[in-house]
Amino acid sequence: MNAPQTAVHEREQLYRDMDPHNLKPLWEVLHALVPPQPASPCVPALWTYERVRPFLKRAGEVISAEEAVRRVLILENPGLRGQSAITQSLYAGLQLILPGEVAPSHRHTQGALRFVVEGQGAYTAVNGERTTMHPGDFIITPSWTFHDHGNPSDQPMVWLDGLDIPILRFFDAGFAENGSARSQQVTQAEGSSFARFGHNMAPVRPVAPFGKTSPIFSYPYDRSREALDRLERDAPIDEWDGVKLRYTNPLTGGWPMPTIAAFMQKLPAGFRGKGWRQTDGAIYSVVEGRAAVHIESPAGGSTRYEVTPRDHFVIPSWHAARLESEAGCVLFSFSDRPVQDALGILKEERLP
Ligand code: GTQ
């Protein structure tokens, strides 16, 4: 329905007159504000390791970990340029630490996960306890805990950083400070958190050393892999996910971090998964094997990626996706599911 010309002029005059008073007409934007379904500006994207690795190497030549504080190449979504975000709610980057380097101690209210991609023997220290990192390990740096990273090994180490930076930015709730020492003092033996909380047991008296975040810093790959292998062998395969488990906070059974959910899944050889869509966009890191990823945008248009180990890709909110693997594949992924779950807005659909 078109308004008569005079009405159009009067409306435009109204918009111009009220604009200096910080007033806007809702009716011009209502459809975009409450869309019939999510219309994310975030787009599907793939970062093959082959393409990223040479830039990481060059970053290692132009700046030290110490000078950079964190020597990271941000995986910036092409639909979110300038925002340092891989989805609207999450940040991802690939962090390089060379032999002998230290990434100095600091803390921030943004929570971080690390997923080890290349190398082993570097450590991350959280609250006085070091954790040695191996490929496939899922590691947590809880909100507001001092952390530093060091690499006493003789190989470069690369890991995926996943942080809730855009969520904290949205809430204007970010605080940060540097540690007093370059590396924090070691006050707890390596492995003590895992011994306390990682064996289906817990301290007798209630403790939650990191509040809403899991008390386990490191979820070792061999344990996750063993669980997936056994389920692949002995249990029914899910037609959408293959074999998929979520990481838990052992004290609550809930999400490992209040803002980020993390998952590991195995697609059996010959898997041809059915499609699904969900409102939590997810970031994937390929651990082993190969897979094909099909992603359909709600606006139309589809993408197909062939992925191999150390590749990273993103499936945005409400994009229908499916996974296939001839050779078999292990995938790590993370999303903002705990936030959407807490707010009661999480929606997912398994397509036939
Ligand atoms: O390791 O503390 O990729 O503070 C971005 C911000 C890593 C970290 C990032 C950070 C860190």
XYZ file of C-alpha atoms and ligand atoms in Angstrom:
363
model
C 0.000 0.000 0.000
C 1.509 3.295 -1.062
C 0.759 6.473 0.819
C -0.303 9.529 -1.184
C 2.543 11.878 -2.111
C 1.557 14.543 0.394
C 1.578 12.011 3.229
C 5.033 10.787 2.118
C 6.358 14.361 2.220
C 4.810 15.005 5.609
C 6.297 11.812 6.985
C 9.751 12.624 5.673
C 9.485 16.090 7.148
C 8.529 14.539 10.494
C 11.566 12.201 10.367
C 13.896 15.122 9.623
C 12.405 17.309 12.341
C 12.599 14.704 15.074
C 15.970 13.262 14.159
C 17.957 15.934 16.113
C 15.864 14.949 19.144
C 16.983 11.329 18.855
C 13.601 10.060 17.783
C 13.022 7.512 15.027
C 9.876 6.002 13.468
C 9.546 2.334 14.391
C 7.295 1.569 11.437
C 10.154 2.082 8.988
C 12.294 -0.613 10.661
C 9.834 -2.909 12.426
C 10.271 -5.782 9.977
C 14.049 -5.764 10.357
C 13.840 -5.428 14.158
C 11.585 -8.439 14.624
C 12.345 -10.605 11.587
C 10.216 -13.669 10.898
C 13.363 -15.766 11.343
C 17.027 -15.042 12.113
C 18.730 -13.159 9.279
C 22.307 -13.184 10.537
C 24.888 -10.897 8.959
C 27.345 -13.663 9.870
C 28.148 -15.809 6.821
C 29.549 -19.321 6.409
C 33.337 -19.173 6.229
C 36.294 -21.538 6.040
C 39.917 -20.997 7.078
C 42.002 -23.891 5.772
C 45.165 -24.427 7.766
C 47.131 -24.458 4.544
C 46.043 -20.876 3.910
C 46.459 -19.659 7.506
C 49.748 -21.346 8.466
C 52.079 -19.133 6.353
C 50.543 -15.989 7.910
C 51.040 -17.408 11.396
C 54.667 -18.067 10.486
C 55.065 -14.473 9.286
C 53.408 -13.150 12.444
C 56.060 -15.125 14.346
C 58.752 -13.254 12.391
C 57.418 -9.725 12.896
C 56.393 -9.708 16.567
C 57.254 -11.638 19.725
C 54.578 -13.177 21.953
C 55.745 -10.896 24.738
C 55.406 -7.701 22.692
C 52.087 -8.788 21.195
C 50.888 -9.962 24.663
C 48.861 -12.491 22.670
C 50.141 -13.248 19.160
C 46.864 -14.179 17.556
C 45.388 -14.015 14.082
C 41.699 -13.271 14.516
C 39.319 -15.407 12.464
C 37.079 -12.544 11.425
C 33.783 -13.389 9.812
C 33.600 -11.799 6.325
C 30.073 -10.626 7.182
C 31.295 -8.917 10.384
C 34.365 -7.015 9.191
C 35.963 -4.750 11.769
C 34.189 -6.396 14.680
C 36.809 -9.014 15.626
C 34.022 -11.580 15.733
C 33.474 -14.956 14.090
C 29.768 -14.934 14.968
C 27.707 -12.088 16.428
C 28.377 -13.417 19.939
C 31.781 -15.099 19.759
C 35.398 -14.378 18.969
C 37.898 -16.892 17.578
C 41.583 -16.652 16.779
C 44.642 -18.806 16.199
C 47.388 -18.171 18.728
C 51.060 -18.931 18.014
C 53.691 -19.346 20.675
C 57.246 -20.165 19.607
C 59.798 -22.207 21.553
C 61.087 -20.288 24.560
C 58.374 -17.631 24.428
C 56.077 -16.413 27.184
C 52.686 -14.725 26.764
C 52.536 -12.608 29.930
C 50.059 -12.956 32.772
C 46.800 -11.038 32.695
C 43.150 -11.519 33.510
C 39.838 -10.372 32.091
C 36.165 -11.002 32.620
C 35.943 -12.490 29.135
C 36.074 -16.282 29.398
C 38.355 -18.204 27.046
C 38.701 -21.695 25.701
C 41.736 -23.112 23.941
C 41.644 -25.978 21.525
C 45.103 -27.265 20.673
C 45.778 -27.448 16.950
C 49.526 -27.925 16.433
C 52.576 -28.814 18.542
C 52.742 -29.955 22.115
C 54.562 -29.223 25.320
C 53.581 -25.594 25.798
C 51.603 -24.830 28.920
C 48.881 -22.518 29.997
C 48.815 -21.511 33.653
C 45.570 -20.667 35.429
C 45.407 -19.734 39.088
C 48.821 -21.116 39.938
C 48.424 -24.413 38.100
C 50.072 -25.238 34.784
C 48.531 -27.520 32.186
C 50.649 -28.997 29.433
C 48.837 -28.808 26.116
C 48.472 -31.590 23.522
C 46.620 -31.608 20.186
C 42.892 -32.101 20.688
C 42.892 -30.990 24.335
C 40.062 -28.636 25.312
C 41.303 -26.096 27.842
C 39.416 -23.416 29.780
C 40.540 -20.068 31.149
C 37.693 -19.010 33.470
C 36.534 -15.413 33.652
C 38.752 -13.173 35.826
C 41.516 -15.750 36.424
C 45.131 -14.787 35.837
C 46.591 -16.745 32.956
C 49.854 -16.866 31.077
C 51.146 -19.171 28.398
C 54.693 -20.451 27.865
C 56.420 -22.761 25.436
C 59.385 -24.643 26.890
C 59.171 -27.212 24.050
C 61.252 -27.118 20.880
C 58.306 -26.738 18.470
C 55.923 -23.907 17.636
C 52.521 -24.304 19.212
C 49.229 -23.161 17.757
C 45.845 -23.285 19.383
C 42.372 -22.011 18.652
C 41.175 -19.347 21.083
C 37.425 -19.056 21.595
C 36.260 -16.131 23.716
C 32.951 -14.500 24.614
C 34.383 -11.046 23.771
C 31.336 -9.863 21.737
C 28.958 -10.940 24.532
C 30.885 -8.963 27.145
C 31.046 -6.031 24.738
C 27.278 -6.215 24.242
C 26.713 -6.083 28.001
C 29.494 -3.501 28.566
C 30.785 -5.799 31.267
C 34.444 -6.173 30.335
C 37.268 -5.600 32.837
C 40.944 -6.486 32.432
C 44.255 -6.058 34.196
C 47.850 -7.200 33.839
C 49.505 -9.547 36.305
C 52.287 -8.229 38.536
C 54.725 -10.884 37.297
C 55.397 -11.948 33.703
C 54.534 -15.550 34.558
C 52.453 -16.387 37.566
C 53.897 -18.383 40.396
C 53.168 -22.094 40.338
C 51.299 -22.896 43.542
C 49.523 -26.122 42.632
C 50.959 -29.307 41.163
C 50.041 -29.939 37.544
C 47.073 -32.278 37.350
C 45.649 -31.515 40.799
C 42.448 -29.954 39.414
C 41.923 -32.928 37.134
C 42.528 -35.325 40.041
C 39.965 -33.459 42.155
C 37.276 -33.048 39.549
C 38.080 -35.146 36.467
C 37.410 -38.700 37.649
C 33.684 -38.744 38.410
C 34.544 -37.705 41.961
C 34.721 -34.355 43.718
C 36.025 -32.892 46.978
C 33.852 -33.856 49.941
C 32.973 -30.282 50.909
C 31.399 -28.007 48.310
C 33.816 -25.909 46.321
C 33.427 -24.183 42.996
C 36.798 -22.533 42.551
C 35.694 -20.672 39.403
C 32.060 -19.970 40.151
C 29.945 -20.775 37.116
C 32.906 -22.138 35.124
C 34.108 -25.732 35.295
C 36.856 -26.448 37.842
C 38.642 -28.577 35.195
C 41.084 -26.553 33.082
C 41.968 -29.282 30.661
C 39.872 -32.018 29.102
C 42.489 -34.277 27.504
C 41.914 -35.489 23.966
C 42.694 -39.138 24.689
C 39.766 -39.315 27.122
C 37.318 -37.653 24.713
C 38.523 -39.778 21.831
C 38.195 -42.994 23.831
C 34.567 -42.194 24.671
C 33.709 -41.423 21.050
C 35.447 -44.580 19.771
C 33.601 -46.773 22.220
C 30.230 -45.237 21.368
C 30.927 -45.534 17.664
C 31.591 -49.236 18.164
C 28.937 -50.110 20.708
C 26.015 -47.669 20.476
C 23.568 -46.435 17.842
C 24.902 -43.696 15.566
C 22.859 -40.485 15.557
C 21.625 -39.755 12.035
C 22.363 -36.027 12.323
C 25.459 -35.860 14.530
C 27.202 -39.225 14.232
C 28.584 -39.644 17.748
C 28.529 -36.311 19.566
C 29.153 -35.431 23.203
C 29.233 -32.116 25.006
C 31.863 -31.164 27.554
C 30.455 -30.719 31.061
C 31.132 -28.930 34.299
C 31.506 -31.987 36.566
C 30.095 -30.110 39.568
C 26.795 -29.290 37.884
C 26.501 -31.519 34.825
C 25.882 -28.276 32.917
C 27.950 -26.346 30.418
C 31.700 -26.038 30.996
C 31.523 -22.238 30.745
C 28.542 -19.967 31.447
C 28.767 -18.420 27.982
C 30.266 -21.141 25.776
C 29.318 -24.751 25.078
C 31.889 -27.110 23.569
C 31.416 -30.402 21.807
C 33.386 -33.200 20.224
C 31.950 -35.541 17.651
C 33.017 -38.431 15.470
C 31.546 -39.101 12.069
C 31.952 -42.786 11.273
C 33.500 -43.698 7.902
C 30.806 -43.528 5.209
C 28.598 -41.179 7.296
C 25.992 -39.172 5.382
C 24.323 -37.002 7.957
C 20.852 -35.493 7.821
C 20.410 -31.710 7.946
C 19.713 -29.554 10.981
C 19.546 -25.901 11.955
C 19.972 -24.168 15.289
C 19.988 -20.607 16.576
C 23.476 -20.958 18.047
C 26.007 -20.444 15.280
C 28.952 -22.791 15.799
C 32.698 -22.710 15.148
C 34.383 -25.977 14.168
C 37.968 -27.205 14.344
C 38.781 -30.363 12.382
C 40.820 -32.780 14.471
C 41.219 -35.937 12.390
C 40.040 -37.377 9.080
C 38.106 -35.513 6.424
C 34.547 -34.335 5.966
C 32.278 -32.442 3.619
C 30.104 -29.695 5.097
C 26.997 -28.424 3.299
C 25.547 -25.144 4.531
C 22.400 -23.452 3.234
C 21.726 -19.819 3.965
C 18.131 -18.932 5.009
C 18.284 -16.218 2.318
C 19.085 -18.870 -0.324
C 22.485 -19.903 -1.604
C 24.535 -22.842 -0.475
C 28.136 -23.603 0.333
C 30.091 -26.838 0.405
C 33.444 -27.193 2.153
C 35.824 -30.127 2.036
C 37.728 -30.021 5.298
C 40.850 -31.681 6.685
C 42.642 -31.489 10.046
C 43.357 -28.022 11.502
C 40.829 -26.370 9.194
C 38.302 -24.065 10.879
C 34.837 -23.174 9.720
C 31.688 -21.497 10.956
C 28.045 -22.447 10.536
C 25.997 -19.296 11.292
C 22.721 -19.207 13.186
C 19.735 -20.806 11.467
C 21.695 -22.013 8.445
C 20.710 -25.569 7.547
C 23.805 -27.764 7.575
C 24.760 -31.383 7.113
C 27.969 -33.354 7.447
C 29.330 -36.202 5.368
C 32.496 -38.211 5.712
C 33.854 -41.037 3.580
C 37.003 -41.532 5.633
C 35.614 -40.752 9.094
C 36.227 -37.492 10.927
C 36.625 -36.006 14.405
C 35.306 -32.454 14.923
C 35.531 -30.084 17.860
C 33.001 -27.246 17.998
C 31.778 -24.463 20.269
C 28.839 -22.051 20.419
C 26.945 -19.619 22.672
C 24.335 -22.285 23.527
C 24.514 -21.755 27.345
C 23.477 -18.116 26.947
C 20.570 -18.882 24.622
C 19.576 -21.777 26.844
C 19.568 -19.545 29.958
C 17.488 -16.945 28.133
C 14.992 -19.492 26.844
C 15.578 -18.537 23.185
C 17.509 -21.564 21.954
C 15.806 -23.254 19.031
C 16.924 -26.200 16.989
C 15.371 -28.287 14.284
C 16.433 -31.641 12.966
C 15.393 -31.825 9.336
C 14.039 -35.067 7.897
O 44.985 -15.687 25.678
O 44.279 -14.158 27.017
O 42.808 -14.681 21.358
O 43.014 -12.121 26.145
C 42.222 -12.829 22.684
C 42.267 -12.180 23.900
C 43.538 -14.610 23.570
C 44.338 -14.647 25.902
C 42.849 -14.035 22.543
C 42.949 -12.756 24.956
C 43.586 -13.985 24.783
